[in-house]
Short mmCIF file of C-alpha atoms in Angstrom, two decimals:
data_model
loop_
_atom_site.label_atom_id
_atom_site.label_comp_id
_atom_site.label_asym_id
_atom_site.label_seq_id
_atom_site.Cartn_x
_atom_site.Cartn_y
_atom_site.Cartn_z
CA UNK N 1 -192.97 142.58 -10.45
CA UNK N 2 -192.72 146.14 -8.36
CA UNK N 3 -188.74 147.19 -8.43
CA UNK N 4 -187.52 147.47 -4.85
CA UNK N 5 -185.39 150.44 -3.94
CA UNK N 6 -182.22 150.31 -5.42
CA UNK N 7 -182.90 147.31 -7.65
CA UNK N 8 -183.94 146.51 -10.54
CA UNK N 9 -186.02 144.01 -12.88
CA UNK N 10 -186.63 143.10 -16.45
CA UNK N 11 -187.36 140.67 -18.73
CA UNK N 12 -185.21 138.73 -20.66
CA UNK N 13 -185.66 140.57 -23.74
CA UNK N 14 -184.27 143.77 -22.35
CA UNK N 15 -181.02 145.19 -23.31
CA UNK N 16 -178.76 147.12 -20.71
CA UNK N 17 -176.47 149.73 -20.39
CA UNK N 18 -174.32 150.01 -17.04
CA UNK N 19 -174.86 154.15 -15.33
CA UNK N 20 -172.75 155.12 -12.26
CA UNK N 21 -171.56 152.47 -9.72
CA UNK N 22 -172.46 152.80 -6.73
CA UNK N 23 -169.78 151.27 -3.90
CA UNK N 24 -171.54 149.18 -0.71
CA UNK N 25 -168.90 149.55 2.00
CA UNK N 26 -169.42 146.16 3.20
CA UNK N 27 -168.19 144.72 0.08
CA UNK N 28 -164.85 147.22 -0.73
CA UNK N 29 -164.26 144.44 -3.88
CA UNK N 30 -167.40 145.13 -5.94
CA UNK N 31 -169.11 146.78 -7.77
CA UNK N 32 -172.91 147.09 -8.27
CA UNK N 33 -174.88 148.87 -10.67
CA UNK N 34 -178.21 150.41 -11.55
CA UNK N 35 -179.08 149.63 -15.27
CA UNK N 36 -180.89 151.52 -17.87
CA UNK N 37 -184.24 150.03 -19.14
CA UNK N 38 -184.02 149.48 -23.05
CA UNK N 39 -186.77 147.15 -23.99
CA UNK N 40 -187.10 145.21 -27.23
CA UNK N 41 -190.20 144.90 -29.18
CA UNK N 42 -189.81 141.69 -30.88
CA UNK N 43 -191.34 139.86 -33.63
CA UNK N 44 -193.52 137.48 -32.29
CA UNK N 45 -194.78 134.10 -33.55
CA UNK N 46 -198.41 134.50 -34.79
CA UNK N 47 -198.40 130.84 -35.68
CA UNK N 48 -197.34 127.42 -34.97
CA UNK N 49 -195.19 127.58 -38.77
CA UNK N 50 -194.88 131.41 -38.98
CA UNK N 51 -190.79 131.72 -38.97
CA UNK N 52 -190.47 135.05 -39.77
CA UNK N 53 -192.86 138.42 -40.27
CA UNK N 54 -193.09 141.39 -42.46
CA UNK N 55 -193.70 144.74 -40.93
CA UNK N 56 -196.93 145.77 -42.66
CA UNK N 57 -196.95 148.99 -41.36
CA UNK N 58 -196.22 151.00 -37.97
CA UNK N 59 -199.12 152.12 -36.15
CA UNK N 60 -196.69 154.49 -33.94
CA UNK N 61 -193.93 156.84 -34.89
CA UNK N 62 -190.50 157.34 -33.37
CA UNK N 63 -190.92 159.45 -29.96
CA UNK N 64 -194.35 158.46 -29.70
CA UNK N 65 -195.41 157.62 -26.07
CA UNK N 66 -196.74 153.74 -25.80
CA UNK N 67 -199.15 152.46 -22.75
CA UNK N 68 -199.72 148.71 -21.81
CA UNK N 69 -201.58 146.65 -24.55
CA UNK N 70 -201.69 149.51 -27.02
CA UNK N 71 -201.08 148.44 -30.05
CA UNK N 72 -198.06 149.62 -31.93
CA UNK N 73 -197.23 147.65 -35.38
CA UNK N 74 -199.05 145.41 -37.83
CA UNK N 75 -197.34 142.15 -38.75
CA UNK N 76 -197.90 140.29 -42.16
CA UNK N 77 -197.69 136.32 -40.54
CA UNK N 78 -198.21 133.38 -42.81
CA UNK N 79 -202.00 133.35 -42.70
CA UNK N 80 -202.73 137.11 -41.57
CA UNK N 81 -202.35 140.14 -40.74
CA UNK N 82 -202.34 141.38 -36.98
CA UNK N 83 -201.64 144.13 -34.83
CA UNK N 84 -198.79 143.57 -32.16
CA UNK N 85 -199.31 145.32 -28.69
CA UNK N 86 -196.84 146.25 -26.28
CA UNK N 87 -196.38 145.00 -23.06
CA UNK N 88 -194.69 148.08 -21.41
CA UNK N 89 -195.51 151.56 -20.60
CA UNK N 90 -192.94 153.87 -22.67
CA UNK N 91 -191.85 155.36 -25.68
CA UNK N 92 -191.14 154.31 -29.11
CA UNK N 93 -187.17 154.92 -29.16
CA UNK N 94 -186.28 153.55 -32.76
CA UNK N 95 -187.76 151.36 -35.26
CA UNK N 96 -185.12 148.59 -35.94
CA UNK N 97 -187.32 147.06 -38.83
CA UNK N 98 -189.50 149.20 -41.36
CA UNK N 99 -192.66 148.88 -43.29
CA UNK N 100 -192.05 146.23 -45.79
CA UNK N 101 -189.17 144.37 -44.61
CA UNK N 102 -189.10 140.99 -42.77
CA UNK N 103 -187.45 140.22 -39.53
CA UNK N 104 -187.30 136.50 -38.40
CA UNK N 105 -189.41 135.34 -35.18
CA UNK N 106 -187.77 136.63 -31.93
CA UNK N 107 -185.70 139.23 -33.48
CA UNK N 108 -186.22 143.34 -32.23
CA UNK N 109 -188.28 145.20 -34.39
CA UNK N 110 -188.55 148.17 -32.46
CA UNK N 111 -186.99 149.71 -28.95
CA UNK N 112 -188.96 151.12 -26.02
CA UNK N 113 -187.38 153.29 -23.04
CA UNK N 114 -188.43 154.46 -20.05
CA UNK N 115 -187.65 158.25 -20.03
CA UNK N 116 -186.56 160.31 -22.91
CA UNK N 117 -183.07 160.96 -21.74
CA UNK N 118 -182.50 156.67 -22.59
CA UNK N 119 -183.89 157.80 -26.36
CA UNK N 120 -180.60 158.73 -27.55
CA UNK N 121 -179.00 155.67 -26.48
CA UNK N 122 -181.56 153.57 -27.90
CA UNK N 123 -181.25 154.92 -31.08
CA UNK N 124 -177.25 154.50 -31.12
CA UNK N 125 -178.16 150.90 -30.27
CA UNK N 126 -180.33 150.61 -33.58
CA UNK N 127 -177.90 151.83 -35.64
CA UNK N 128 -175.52 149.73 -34.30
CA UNK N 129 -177.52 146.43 -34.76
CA UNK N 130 -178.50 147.49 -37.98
CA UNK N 131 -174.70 147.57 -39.30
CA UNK N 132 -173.83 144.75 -37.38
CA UNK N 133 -174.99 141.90 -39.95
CA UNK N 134 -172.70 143.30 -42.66
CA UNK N 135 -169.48 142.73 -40.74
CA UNK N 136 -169.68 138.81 -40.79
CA UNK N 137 -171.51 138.89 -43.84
CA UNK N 138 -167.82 140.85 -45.39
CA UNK N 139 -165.68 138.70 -43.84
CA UNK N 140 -167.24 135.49 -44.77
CA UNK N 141 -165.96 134.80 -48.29
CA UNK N 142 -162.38 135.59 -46.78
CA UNK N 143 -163.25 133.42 -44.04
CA UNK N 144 -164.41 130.73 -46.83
CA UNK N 145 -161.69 130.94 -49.26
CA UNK N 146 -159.33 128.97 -47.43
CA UNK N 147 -161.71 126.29 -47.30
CA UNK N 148 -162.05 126.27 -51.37
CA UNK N 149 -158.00 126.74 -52.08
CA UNK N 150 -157.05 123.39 -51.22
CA UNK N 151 -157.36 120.62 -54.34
CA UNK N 152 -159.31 117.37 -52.90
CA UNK N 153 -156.61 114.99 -51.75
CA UNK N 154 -155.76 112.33 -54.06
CA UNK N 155 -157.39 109.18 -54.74
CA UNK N 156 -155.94 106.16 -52.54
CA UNK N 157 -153.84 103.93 -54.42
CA UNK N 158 -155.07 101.41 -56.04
CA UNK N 159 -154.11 97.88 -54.47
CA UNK N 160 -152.41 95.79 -56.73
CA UNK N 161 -153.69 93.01 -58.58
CA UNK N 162 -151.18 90.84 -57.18
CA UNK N 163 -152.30 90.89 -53.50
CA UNK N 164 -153.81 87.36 -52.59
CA UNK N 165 -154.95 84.32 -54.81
CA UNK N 166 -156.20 85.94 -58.12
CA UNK N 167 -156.81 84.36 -61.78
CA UNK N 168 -154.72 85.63 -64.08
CA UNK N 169 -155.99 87.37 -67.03
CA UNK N 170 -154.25 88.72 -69.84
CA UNK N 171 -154.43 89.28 -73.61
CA UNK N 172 -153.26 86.80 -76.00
CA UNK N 173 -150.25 89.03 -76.88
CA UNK N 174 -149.08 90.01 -73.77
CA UNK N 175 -149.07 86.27 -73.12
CA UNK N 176 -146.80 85.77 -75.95
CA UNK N 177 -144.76 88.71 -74.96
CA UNK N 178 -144.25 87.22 -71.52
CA UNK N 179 -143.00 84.01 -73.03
CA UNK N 180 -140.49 85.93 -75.18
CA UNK N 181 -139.05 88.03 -72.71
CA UNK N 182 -139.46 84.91 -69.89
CA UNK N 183 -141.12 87.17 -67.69
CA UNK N 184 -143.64 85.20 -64.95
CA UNK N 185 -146.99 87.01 -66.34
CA UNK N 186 -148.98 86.61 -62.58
CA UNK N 187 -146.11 88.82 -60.98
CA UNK N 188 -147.32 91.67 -63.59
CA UNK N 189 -149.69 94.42 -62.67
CA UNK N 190 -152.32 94.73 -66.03
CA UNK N 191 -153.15 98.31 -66.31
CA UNK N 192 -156.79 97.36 -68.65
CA UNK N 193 -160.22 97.13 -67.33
CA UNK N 194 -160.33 94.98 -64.15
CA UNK N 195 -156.73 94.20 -64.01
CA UNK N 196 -156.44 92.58 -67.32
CA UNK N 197 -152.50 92.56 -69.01
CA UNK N 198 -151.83 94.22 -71.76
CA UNK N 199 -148.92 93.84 -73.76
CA UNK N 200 -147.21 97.48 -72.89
CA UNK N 201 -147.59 95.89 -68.92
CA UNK N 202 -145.47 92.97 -70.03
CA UNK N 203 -142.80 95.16 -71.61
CA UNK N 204 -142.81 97.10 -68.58
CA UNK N 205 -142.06 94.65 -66.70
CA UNK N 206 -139.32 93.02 -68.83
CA UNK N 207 -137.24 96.49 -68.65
CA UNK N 208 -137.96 96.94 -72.84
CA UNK N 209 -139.41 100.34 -74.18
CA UNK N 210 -143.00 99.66 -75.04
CA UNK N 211 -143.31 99.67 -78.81
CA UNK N 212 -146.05 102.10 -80.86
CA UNK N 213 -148.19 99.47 -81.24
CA UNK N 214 -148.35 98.49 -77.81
CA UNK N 215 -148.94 101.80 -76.36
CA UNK N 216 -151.26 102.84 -78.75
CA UNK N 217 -154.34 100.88 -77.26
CA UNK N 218 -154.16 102.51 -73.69
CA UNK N 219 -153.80 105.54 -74.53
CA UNK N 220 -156.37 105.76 -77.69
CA UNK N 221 -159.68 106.29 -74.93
CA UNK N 222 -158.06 109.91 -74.02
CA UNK N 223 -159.68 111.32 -71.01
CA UNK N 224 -159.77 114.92 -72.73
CA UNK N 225 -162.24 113.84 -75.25
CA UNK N 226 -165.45 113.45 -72.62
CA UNK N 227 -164.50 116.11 -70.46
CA UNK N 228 -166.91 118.88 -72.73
CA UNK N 229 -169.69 116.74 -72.09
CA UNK N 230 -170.29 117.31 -68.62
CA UNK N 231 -170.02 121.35 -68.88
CA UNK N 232 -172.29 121.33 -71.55
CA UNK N 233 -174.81 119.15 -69.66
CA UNK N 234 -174.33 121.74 -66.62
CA UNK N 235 -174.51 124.63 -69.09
CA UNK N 236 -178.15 123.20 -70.41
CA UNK N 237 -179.16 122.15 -67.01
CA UNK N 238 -179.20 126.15 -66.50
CA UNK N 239 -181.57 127.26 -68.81
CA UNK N 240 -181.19 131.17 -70.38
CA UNK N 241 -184.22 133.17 -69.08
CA UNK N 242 -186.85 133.45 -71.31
CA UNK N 243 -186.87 137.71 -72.47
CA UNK N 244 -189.54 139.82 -71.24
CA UNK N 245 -189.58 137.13 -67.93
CA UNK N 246 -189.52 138.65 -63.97
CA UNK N 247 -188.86 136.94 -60.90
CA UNK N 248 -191.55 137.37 -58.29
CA UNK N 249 -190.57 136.66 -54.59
CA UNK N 250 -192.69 134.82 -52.51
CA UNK N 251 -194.97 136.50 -50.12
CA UNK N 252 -195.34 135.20 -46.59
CA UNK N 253 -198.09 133.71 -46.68
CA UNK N 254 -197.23 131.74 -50.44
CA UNK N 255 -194.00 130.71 -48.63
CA UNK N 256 -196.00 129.50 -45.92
CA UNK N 257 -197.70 127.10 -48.39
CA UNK N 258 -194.87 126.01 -50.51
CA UNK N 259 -193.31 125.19 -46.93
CA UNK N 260 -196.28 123.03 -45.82
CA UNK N 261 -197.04 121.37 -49.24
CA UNK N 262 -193.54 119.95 -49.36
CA UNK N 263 -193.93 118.44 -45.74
CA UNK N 264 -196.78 116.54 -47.34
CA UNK N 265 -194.69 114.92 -49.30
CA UNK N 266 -193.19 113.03 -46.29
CA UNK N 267 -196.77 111.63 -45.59
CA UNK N 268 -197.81 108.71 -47.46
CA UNK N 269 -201.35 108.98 -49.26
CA UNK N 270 -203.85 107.26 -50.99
CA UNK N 271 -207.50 108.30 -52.45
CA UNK N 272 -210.43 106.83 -52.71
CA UNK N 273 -213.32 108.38 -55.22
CA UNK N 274 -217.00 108.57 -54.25
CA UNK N 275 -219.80 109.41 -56.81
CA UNK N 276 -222.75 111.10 -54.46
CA UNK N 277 -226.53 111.96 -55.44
CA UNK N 278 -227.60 115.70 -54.68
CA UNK N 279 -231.09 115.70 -55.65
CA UNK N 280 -232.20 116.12 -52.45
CA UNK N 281 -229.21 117.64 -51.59
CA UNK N 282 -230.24 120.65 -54.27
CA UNK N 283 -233.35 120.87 -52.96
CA UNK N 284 -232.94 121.60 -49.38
CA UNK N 285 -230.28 124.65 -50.56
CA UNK N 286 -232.93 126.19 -52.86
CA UNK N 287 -234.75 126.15 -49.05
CA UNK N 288 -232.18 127.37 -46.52
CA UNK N 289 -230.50 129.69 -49.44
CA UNK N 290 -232.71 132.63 -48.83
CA UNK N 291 -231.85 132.05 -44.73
CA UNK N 292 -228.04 132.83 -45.77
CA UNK N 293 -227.39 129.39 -45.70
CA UNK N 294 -224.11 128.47 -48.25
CA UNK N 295 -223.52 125.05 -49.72
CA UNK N 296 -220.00 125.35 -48.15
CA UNK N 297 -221.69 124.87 -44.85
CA UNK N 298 -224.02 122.15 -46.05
CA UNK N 299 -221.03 120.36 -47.06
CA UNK N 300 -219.21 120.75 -44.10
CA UNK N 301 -222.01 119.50 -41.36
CA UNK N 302 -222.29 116.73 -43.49
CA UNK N 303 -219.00 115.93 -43.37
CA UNK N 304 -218.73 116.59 -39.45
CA UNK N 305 -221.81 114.56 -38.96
CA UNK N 306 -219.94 111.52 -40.86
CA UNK N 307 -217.12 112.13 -38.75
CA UNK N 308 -218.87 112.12 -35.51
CA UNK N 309 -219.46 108.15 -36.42
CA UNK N 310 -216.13 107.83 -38.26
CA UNK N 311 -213.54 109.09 -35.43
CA UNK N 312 -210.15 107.34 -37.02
CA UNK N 313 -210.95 109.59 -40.33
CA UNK N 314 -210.87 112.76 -37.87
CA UNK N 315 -206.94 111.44 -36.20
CA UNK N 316 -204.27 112.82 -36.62
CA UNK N 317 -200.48 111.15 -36.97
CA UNK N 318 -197.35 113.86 -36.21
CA UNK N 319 -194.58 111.16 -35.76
CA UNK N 320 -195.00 108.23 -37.43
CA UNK N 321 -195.27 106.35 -33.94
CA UNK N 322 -198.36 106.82 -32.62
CA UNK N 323 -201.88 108.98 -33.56
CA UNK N 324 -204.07 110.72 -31.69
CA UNK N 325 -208.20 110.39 -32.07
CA UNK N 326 -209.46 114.12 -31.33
CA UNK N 327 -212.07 115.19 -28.77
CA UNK N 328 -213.30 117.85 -31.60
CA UNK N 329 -214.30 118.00 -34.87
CA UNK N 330 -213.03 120.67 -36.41
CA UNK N 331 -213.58 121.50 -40.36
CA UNK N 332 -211.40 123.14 -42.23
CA UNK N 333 -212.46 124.73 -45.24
CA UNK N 334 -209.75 125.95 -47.78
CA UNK N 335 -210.45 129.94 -49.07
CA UNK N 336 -208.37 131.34 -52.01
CA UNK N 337 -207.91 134.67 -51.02
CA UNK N 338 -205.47 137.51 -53.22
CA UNK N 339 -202.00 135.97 -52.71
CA UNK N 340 -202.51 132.99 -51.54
CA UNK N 341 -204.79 129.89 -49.31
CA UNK N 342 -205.96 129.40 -46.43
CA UNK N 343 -208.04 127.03 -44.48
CA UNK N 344 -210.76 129.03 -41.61
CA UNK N 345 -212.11 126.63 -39.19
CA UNK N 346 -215.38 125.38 -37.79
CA UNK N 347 -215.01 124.50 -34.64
CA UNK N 348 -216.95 121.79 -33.33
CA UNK N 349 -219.01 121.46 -36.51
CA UNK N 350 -220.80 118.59 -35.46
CA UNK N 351 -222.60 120.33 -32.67
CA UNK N 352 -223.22 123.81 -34.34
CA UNK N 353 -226.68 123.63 -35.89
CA UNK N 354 -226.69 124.80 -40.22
CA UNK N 355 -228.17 128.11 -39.67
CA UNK N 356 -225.35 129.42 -36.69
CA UNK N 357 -222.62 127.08 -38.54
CA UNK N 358 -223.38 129.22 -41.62
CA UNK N 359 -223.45 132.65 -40.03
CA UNK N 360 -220.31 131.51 -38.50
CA UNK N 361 -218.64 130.90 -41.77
CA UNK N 362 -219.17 133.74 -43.33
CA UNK N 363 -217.66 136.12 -40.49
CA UNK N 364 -214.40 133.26 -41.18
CA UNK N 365 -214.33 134.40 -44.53
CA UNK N 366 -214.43 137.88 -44.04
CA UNK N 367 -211.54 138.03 -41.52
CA UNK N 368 -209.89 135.99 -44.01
CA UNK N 369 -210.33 138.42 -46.82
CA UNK N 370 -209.33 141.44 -44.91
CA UNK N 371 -206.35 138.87 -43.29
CA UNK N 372 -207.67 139.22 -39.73
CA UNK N 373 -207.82 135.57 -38.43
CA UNK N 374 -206.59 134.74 -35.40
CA UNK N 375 -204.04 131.81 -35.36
CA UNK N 376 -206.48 129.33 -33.59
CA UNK N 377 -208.92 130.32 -36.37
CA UNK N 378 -206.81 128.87 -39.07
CA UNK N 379 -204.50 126.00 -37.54
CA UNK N 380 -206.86 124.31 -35.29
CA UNK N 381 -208.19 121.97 -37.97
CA UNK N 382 -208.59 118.26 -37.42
CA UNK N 383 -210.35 117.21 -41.25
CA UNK N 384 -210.18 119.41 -44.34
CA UNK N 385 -213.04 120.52 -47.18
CA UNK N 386 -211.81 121.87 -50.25
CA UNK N 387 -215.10 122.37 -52.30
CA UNK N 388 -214.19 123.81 -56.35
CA UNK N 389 -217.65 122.42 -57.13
CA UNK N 390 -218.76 126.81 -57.55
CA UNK N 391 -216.30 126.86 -60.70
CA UNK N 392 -217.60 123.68 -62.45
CA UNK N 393 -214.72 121.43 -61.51
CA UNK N 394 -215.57 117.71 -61.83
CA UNK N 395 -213.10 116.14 -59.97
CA UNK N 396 -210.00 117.18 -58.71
CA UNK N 397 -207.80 115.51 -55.83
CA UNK N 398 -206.44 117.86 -52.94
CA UNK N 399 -202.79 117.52 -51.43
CA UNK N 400 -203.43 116.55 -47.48
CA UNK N 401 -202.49 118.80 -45.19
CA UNK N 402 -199.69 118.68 -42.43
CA UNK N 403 -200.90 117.34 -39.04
CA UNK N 404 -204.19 115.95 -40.36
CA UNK N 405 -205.75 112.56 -41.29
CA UNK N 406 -208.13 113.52 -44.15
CA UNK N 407 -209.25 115.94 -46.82
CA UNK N 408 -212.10 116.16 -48.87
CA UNK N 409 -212.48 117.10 -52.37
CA UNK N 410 -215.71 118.17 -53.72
CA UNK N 411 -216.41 118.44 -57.42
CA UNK N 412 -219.36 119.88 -59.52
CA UNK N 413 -223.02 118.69 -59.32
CA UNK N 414 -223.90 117.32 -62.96
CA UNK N 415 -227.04 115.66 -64.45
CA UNK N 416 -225.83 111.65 -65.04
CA UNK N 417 -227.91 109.40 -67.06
CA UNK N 418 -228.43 106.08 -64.72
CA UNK N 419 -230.12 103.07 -64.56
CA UNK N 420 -231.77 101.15 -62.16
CA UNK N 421 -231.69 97.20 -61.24
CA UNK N 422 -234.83 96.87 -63.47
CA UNK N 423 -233.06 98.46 -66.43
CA UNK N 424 -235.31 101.73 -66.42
CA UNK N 425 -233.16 104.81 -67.45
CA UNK N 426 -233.69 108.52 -65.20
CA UNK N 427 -231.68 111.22 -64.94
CA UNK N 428 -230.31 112.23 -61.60
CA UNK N 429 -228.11 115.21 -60.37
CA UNK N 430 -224.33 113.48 -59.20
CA UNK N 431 -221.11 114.78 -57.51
CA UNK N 432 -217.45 113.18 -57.21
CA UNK N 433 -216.13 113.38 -53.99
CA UNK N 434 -212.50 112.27 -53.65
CA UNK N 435 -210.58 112.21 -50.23
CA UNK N 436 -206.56 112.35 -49.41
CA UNK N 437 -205.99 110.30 -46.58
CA UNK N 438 -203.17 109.26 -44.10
CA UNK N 439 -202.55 105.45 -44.79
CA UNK N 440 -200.53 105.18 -41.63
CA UNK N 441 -203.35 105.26 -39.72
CA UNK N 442 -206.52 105.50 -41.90
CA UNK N 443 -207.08 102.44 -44.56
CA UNK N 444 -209.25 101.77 -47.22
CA UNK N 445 -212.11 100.31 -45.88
CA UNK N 446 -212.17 102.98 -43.39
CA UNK N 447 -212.59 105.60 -45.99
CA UNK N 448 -214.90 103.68 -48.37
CA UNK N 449 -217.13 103.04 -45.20
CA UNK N 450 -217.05 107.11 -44.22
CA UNK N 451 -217.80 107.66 -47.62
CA UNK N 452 -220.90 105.58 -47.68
CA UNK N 453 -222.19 107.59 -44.36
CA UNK N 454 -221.72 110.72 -46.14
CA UNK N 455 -223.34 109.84 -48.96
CA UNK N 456 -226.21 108.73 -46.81
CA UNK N 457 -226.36 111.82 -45.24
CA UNK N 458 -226.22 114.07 -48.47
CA UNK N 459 -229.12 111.66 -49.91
CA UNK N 460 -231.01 112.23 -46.78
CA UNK N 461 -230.14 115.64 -45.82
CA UNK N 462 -233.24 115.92 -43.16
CA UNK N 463 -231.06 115.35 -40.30
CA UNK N 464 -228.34 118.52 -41.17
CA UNK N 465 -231.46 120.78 -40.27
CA UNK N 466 -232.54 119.34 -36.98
#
């Protein structure tokens, strides 16, 4: 929005700081003022999980003057890497966050002003954020101690034994003891397991010193013997670290995974194994191989084709209340790249013909490589392929990811000795296929019968050229 004269506007990221007043003479009481422009170049959210970022590296320097949509700083997100652009005309003040560190989503990473006269005061601002943190962060075990000082309060006491109807139960000597010292035994308070009487109760009661004897028994279990027990169990429970060992931080995007595997958890799962025939299946990639075609595509229009007649498998379930059947089909095929996973997607598989769906896949994999996916290219997925079938994996079952219904795991092609209804022995080329599935919303007959259709399909893999 244009500033009028005399006024004006910003954003809500921008930081002030008050010039000159200037007095209006119809209002002798206030005080207006014209404000400095100090904007904030923040850490954005490159994801729907990304919490925080790590500044790659800055594309401009300090002083450097910045136009509209130029970009100015590559972020490391959870999935990739990508350049940040500024959305002001200005100049690069200060750099509140530098190459290699992390800055959580929303926080300034860098400071942009209008004129250099403001660059100064930018600057002062940066240092002052920067040693702002420590303050609190000094204070807080002060702050704290109080809070650990004070011994937990003591235990309530106990209510006596003698409050309402009760049986009375006692030893046989503190019975006799009562009788002796003609003391009523249910008006004493037994000090043993569950109330029970012992004799040093009854003595108690009778106003007579408690002999040797007597005392002996409750105070043989001393407390002071088991009290090494629990510090040595702590002191095992923290094991010594093993020499020549070194503790590796996560990197974003391996935190991004941990994060996401352990909201699986929260889902529950079941699996259901499918053995599949790729005869045919082999033959049609020794075709389309030489036409760049990859088996990771095969596998995934086969899948999307199954799909397309098996919607439930392709819902998805966020709250536990209700699920959604989605308009697309979008396959997402997991890539082990250095560092880390992630999942590029085919969009609308199901309507992309091999040859395109192929050529598209490999451009996924390269931006994934060089960490240059955009956000929709990784966390748009509505069913997940995880194919280990190149590395001569059997059979292997994959963890489900958050937000979806199903995922697909694709072992090895192997000759298998079978036999036919008439008892006639051949040898035919066989895959396991296992799939992870949502049993909130998908059951097992549903995934037995999208097995079947996929199996049909990879037996009869005609229709993935057409």
């Amino acid at each position: 929005m244009a500033s009028l004269p005399n006024t004006l506007s910003f954003s809500s990221s921008l930081s002030t700081t008050l010039l000159p007043c200037r007095r209006f003479i119809a209002f002798p009481r206030r005080r207006f003022s014209v404000q400095a422009k100090i904007r904030e170049i923040f850490m954005p959210a490159l994801s729907s999980t990304m919490t925080e970022g790590k500044i790659v590296s800055w594309i401009k320097s300090e002083g450097d003057k910045l136009s509209k949509g130029e970009s100015v700083v590559v972020v490391e997100s959870d999935k990739a890497d990508m350049d940040v652009e500024t959305f002001y005309d200005g100049i690069l003040a200060a750099i509140v966050v530098a190459d290699g560190e992390t800055a959580p989503v929303g926080a300034a990473i860098g400071l942009l002003v209008d004129s250099p006269e403001e660059v100064a005061e930018a600057k002062a601002k940066a240092a002052q954020s920067a040693s702002s943190p420590a303050t609190p962060s000094a204070a807080a075990p002060s702050a704290a101690a109080p809070e650990i000082t004070p011994p937990p309060p003591p235990p309530p006491p106990a209510k006596s034994v003698t409050d309402g109807p009760r049986k009375t139960v006692a030893t046989p000597q503190a019975k006799k003891l009562a009788k002796q010292h003609k003391v009523d035994i249910a008006t004493v308070v037994g000090s043993g397991p569950f109330g029970r009487i012992t004799p040093a109760d009854v003595e108690v009661a009778a106003g007579v010193a408690p002999s040797k004897s007597n005392v002996s028994p409750p105070v043989s279990p001393a407390p002071a013997a088991p009290t090494p027990a629990p510090k040595s169990a702590a002191g095992s429970a923290a094991l010594a670290p093993i020499p020549g060992s070194s503790v590796v931080p996560f990197t974003t995007m391996q935190s991004a995974v941990a994060k996401n595997m352990m909201e699986s958890l929260s889902v529950p799962t079941f699996r259901v194994g499918y053995p599949v025939t790729t005869d045919a299946l082999d033959a049609l990639y020794e075709k389309v191989k030489p036409k760049g075609v990859t088996m990771t595509a095969i596998l995934a229009k086969a899948a999307a084709m199954a799909l397309v007649q098996h919607p439930v498998v392709n819902a998805t379930c966020k709250d536990g209340k209700n699920f959604v059947y989605n308009s697309n089909i979008n396959v997402a095929v997991a890539v082990a790249i250095n560092g880390g996973l992630i999942t590029p997607v085919l969009q609308d598989a199901d309507k992309l013909d091999l040859y395109l769906l192929s050529q598209k896949w490999k451009e996924l994999v390269e931006k994934a490589r060089a960490k240059q996916l955009q956000p929709h290219e990784y966390n748009s997925g509505t069913f997940t392929l995880s194919n280990l079938g190149m590395f001569g994996v059997d059979r292997f079952d994959a963890i489900l990811p958050p937000g979806q219904g199903a995922i697909m795991a694709v072992g090895a092609s192997r000759p298998t000795v079978l036999a036919d209804k008439d008892g006639f022995f051949s040898v035919k080329n066989k895959m396991l296929v296992n799939v992870t599935a949502d049993h909130r919303i998908i059951y097992g007959a549903d995934l037995a019968a999208f097995l079947q259709t996929f199996s049909k399909i990879i037996e009869n893999p005609e229709s993935l050229t057409l």
